JSON list of C-alpha atoms in Angstrom, two decimals:
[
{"chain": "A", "resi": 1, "resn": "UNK", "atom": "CA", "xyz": [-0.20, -30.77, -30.32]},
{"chain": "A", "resi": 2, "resn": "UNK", "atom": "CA", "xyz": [-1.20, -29.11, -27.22]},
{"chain": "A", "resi": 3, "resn": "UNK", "atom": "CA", "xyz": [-0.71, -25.66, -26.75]},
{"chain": "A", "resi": 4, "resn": "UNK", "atom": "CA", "xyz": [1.86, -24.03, -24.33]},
{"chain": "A", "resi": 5, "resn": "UNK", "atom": "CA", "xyz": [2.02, -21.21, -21.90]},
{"chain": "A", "resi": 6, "resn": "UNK", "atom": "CA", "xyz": [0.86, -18.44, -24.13]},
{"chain": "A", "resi": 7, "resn": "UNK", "atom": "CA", "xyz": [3.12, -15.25, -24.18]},
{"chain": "A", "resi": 8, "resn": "UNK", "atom": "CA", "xyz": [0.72, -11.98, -22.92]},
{"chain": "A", "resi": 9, "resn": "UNK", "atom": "CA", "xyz": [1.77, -8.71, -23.38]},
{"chain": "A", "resi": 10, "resn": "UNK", "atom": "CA", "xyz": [0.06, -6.12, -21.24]},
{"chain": "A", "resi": 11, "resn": "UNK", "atom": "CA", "xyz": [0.87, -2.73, -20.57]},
{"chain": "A", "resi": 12, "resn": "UNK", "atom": "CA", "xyz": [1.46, -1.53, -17.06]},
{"chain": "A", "resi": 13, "resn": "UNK", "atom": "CA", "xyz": [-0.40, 1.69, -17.01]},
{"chain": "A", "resi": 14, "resn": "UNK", "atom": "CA", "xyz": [-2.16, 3.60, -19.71]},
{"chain": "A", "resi": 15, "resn": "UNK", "atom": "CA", "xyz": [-3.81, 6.73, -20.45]},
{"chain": "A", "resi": 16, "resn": "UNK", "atom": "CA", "xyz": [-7.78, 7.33, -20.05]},
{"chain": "A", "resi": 17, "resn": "UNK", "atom": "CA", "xyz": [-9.03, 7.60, -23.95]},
{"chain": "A", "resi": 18, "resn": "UNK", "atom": "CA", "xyz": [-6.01, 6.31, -25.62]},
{"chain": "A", "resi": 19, "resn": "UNK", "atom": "CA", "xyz": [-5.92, 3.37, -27.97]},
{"chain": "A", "resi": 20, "resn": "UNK", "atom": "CA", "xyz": [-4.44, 0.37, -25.74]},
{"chain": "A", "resi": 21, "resn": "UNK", "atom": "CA", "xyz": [-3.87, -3.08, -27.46]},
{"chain": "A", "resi": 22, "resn": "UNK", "atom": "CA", "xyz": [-3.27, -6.60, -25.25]},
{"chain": "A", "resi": 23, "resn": "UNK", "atom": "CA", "xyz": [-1.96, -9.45, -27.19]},
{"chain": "A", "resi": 24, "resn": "UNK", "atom": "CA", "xyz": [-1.39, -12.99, -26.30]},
{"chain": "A", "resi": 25, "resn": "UNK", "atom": "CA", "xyz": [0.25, -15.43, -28.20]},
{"chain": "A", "resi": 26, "resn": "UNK", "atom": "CA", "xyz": [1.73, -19.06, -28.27]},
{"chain": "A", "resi": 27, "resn": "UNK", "atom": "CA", "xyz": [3.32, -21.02, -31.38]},
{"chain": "A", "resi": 28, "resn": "UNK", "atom": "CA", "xyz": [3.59, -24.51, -30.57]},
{"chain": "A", "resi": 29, "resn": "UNK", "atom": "CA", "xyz": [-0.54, -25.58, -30.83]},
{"chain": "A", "resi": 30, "resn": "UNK", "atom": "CA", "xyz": [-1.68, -27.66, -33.80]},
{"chain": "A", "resi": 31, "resn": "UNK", "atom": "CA", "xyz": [-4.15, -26.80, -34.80]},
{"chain": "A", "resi": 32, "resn": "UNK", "atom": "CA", "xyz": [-3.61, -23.02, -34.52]},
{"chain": "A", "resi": 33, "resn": "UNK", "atom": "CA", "xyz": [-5.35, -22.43, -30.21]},
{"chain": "A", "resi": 34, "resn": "UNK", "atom": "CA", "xyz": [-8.04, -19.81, -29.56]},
{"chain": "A", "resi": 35, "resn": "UNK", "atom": "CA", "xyz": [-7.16, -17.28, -27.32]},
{"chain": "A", "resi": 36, "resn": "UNK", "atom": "CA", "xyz": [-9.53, -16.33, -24.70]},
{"chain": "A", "resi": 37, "resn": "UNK", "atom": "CA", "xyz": [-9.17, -12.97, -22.65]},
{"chain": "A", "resi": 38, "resn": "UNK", "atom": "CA", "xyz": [-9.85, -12.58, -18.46]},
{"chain": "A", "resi": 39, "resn": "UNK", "atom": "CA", "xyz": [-10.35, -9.28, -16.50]},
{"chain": "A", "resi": 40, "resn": "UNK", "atom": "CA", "xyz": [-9.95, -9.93, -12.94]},
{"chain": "A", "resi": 41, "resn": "UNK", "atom": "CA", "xyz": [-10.80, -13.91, -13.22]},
{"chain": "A", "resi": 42, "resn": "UNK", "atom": "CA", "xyz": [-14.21, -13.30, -15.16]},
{"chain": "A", "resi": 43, "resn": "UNK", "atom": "CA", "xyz": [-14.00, -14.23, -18.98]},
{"chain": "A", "resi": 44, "resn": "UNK", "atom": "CA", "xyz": [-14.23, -10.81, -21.53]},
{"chain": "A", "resi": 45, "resn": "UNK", "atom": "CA", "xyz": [-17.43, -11.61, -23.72]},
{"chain": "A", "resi": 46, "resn": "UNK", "atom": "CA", "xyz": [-16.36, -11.12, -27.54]},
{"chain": "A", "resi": 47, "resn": "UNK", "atom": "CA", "xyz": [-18.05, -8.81, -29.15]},
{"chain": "A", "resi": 48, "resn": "UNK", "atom": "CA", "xyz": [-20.54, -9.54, -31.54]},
{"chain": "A", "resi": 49, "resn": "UNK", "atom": "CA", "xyz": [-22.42, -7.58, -34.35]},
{"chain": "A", "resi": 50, "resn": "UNK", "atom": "CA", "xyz": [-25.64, -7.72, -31.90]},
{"chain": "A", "resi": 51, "resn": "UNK", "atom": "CA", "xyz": [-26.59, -4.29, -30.01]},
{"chain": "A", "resi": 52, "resn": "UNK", "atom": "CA", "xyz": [-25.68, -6.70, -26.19]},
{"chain": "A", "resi": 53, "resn": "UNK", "atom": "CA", "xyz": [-22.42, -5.56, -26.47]},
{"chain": "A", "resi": 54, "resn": "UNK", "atom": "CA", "xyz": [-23.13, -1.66, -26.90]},
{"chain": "A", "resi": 55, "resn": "UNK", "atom": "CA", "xyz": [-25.79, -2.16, -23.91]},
{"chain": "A", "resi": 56, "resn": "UNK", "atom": "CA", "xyz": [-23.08, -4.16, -21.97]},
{"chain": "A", "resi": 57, "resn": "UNK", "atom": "CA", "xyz": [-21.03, -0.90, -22.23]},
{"chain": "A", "resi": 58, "resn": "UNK", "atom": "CA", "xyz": [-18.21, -3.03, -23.98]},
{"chain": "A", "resi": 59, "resn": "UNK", "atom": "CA", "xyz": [-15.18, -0.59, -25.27]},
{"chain": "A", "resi": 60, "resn": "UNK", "atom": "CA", "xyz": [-12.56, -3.79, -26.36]},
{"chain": "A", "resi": 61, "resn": "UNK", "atom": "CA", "xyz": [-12.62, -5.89, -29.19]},
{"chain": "A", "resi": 62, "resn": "UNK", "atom": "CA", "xyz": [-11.36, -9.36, -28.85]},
{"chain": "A", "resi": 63, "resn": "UNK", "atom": "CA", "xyz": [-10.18, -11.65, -31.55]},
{"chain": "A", "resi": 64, "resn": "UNK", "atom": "CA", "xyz": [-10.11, -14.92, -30.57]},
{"chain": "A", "resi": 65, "resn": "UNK", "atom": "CA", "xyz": [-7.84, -16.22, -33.68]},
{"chain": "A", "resi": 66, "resn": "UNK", "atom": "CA", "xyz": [-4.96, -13.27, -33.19]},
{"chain": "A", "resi": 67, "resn": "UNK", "atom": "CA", "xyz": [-4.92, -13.12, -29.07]},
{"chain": "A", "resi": 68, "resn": "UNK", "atom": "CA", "xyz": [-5.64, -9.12, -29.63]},
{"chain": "A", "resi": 69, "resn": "UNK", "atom": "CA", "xyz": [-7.99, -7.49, -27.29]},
{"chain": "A", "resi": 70, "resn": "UNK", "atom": "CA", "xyz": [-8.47, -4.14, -28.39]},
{"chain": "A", "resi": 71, "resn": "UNK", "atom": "CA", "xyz": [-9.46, -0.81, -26.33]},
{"chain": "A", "resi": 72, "resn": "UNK", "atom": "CA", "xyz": [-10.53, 1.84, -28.82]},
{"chain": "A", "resi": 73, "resn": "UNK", "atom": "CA", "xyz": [-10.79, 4.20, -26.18]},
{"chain": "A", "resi": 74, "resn": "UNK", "atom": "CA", "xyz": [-9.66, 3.01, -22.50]},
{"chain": "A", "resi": 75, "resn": "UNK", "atom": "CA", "xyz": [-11.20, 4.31, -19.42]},
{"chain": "A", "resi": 76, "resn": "UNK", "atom": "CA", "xyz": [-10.62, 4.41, -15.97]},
{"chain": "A", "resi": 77, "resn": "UNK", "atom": "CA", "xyz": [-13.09, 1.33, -15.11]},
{"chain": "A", "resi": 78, "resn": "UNK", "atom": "CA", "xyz": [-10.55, -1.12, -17.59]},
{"chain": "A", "resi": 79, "resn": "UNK", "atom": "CA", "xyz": [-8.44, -1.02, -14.82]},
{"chain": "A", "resi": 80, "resn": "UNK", "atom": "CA", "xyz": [-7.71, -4.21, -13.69]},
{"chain": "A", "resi": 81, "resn": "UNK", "atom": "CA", "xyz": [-5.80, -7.73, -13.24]},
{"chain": "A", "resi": 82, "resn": "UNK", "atom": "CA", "xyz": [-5.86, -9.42, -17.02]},
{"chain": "A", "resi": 83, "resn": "UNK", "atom": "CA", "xyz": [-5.05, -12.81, -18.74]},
{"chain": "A", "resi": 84, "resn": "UNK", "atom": "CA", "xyz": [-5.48, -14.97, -21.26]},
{"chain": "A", "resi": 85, "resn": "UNK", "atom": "CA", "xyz": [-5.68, -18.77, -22.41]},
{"chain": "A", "resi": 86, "resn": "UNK", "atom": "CA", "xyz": [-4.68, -20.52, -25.32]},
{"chain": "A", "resi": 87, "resn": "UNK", "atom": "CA", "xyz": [-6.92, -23.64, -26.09]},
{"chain": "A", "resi": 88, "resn": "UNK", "atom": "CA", "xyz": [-6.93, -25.89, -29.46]},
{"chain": "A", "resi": 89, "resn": "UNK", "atom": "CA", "xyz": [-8.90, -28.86, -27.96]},
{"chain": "A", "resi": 90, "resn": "UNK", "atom": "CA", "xyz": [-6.05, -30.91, -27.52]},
{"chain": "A", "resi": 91, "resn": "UNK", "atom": "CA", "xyz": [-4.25, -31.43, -23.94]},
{"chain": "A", "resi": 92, "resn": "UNK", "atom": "CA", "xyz": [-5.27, -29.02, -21.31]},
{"chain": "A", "resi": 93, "resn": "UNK", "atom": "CA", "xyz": [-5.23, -25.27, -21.76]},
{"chain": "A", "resi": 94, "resn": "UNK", "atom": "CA", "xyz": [-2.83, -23.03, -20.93]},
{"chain": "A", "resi": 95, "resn": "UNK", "atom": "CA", "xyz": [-2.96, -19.80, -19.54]},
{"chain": "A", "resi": 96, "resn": "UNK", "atom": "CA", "xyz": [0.22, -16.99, -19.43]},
{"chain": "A", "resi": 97, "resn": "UNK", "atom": "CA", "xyz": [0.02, -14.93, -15.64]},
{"chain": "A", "resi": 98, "resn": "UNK", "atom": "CA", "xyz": [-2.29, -12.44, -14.70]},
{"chain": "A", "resi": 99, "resn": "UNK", "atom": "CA", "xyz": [-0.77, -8.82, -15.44]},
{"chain": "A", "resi": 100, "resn": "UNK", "atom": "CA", "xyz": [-2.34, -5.67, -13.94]},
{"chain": "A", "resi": 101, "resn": "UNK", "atom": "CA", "xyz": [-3.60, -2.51, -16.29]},
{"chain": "A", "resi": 102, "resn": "UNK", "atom": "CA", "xyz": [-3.81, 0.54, -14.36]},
{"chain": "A", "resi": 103, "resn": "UNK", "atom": "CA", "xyz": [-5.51, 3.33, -16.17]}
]
């Protein structure tokens, strides 16, 4: 089953150096999509175990099973227009509309 217009929750406006959480999610895929997360039209790289993320200056986690993108720490340069896309293989993917973060 191809998945539909995933649900993204994004806050509006968030502190500099608080914990900030994005989550994206949609139910109807089988098998279960992989979500994949988009600051200002440019994919966010997951991050790996490798030292390229730390050297990319990455602060998020992404979780491409859950939909979560994670900010341990948000700063002023996460500011920005965000969204994500659901994809199982099947059918086209979708994507939910582009919310903007300002920090």
């Amino acid at each position: 089953v191809a998945p539909t217009t995933p649900v993204c929750e994004v806050p509006s406006s968030a502190m500099t150096g608080t914990v900030v959480q994005l989550s994206c999610k949609e139910t109807e895929g089988s098998p279960p999509s992989e979500y994949q997360w988009y600051k200002n039209g440019v994919a966010l790289l997951e991050k790996t175990g490798t030292g390229s993320a730390r050297a990319a200056n990455i602060t998020y986690t992404m979780n491409k099973k859950t939909g979560t993108l994670l900010f341990n720490t948000v700063t002023k340069n996460d500011t920005g227009e965000y969204f994500c896309e659901a994809s199982n293989g099947i059918g086209l993917s979708q994507k939910c509309s582009v919310k903007r973060m300002q920090v």
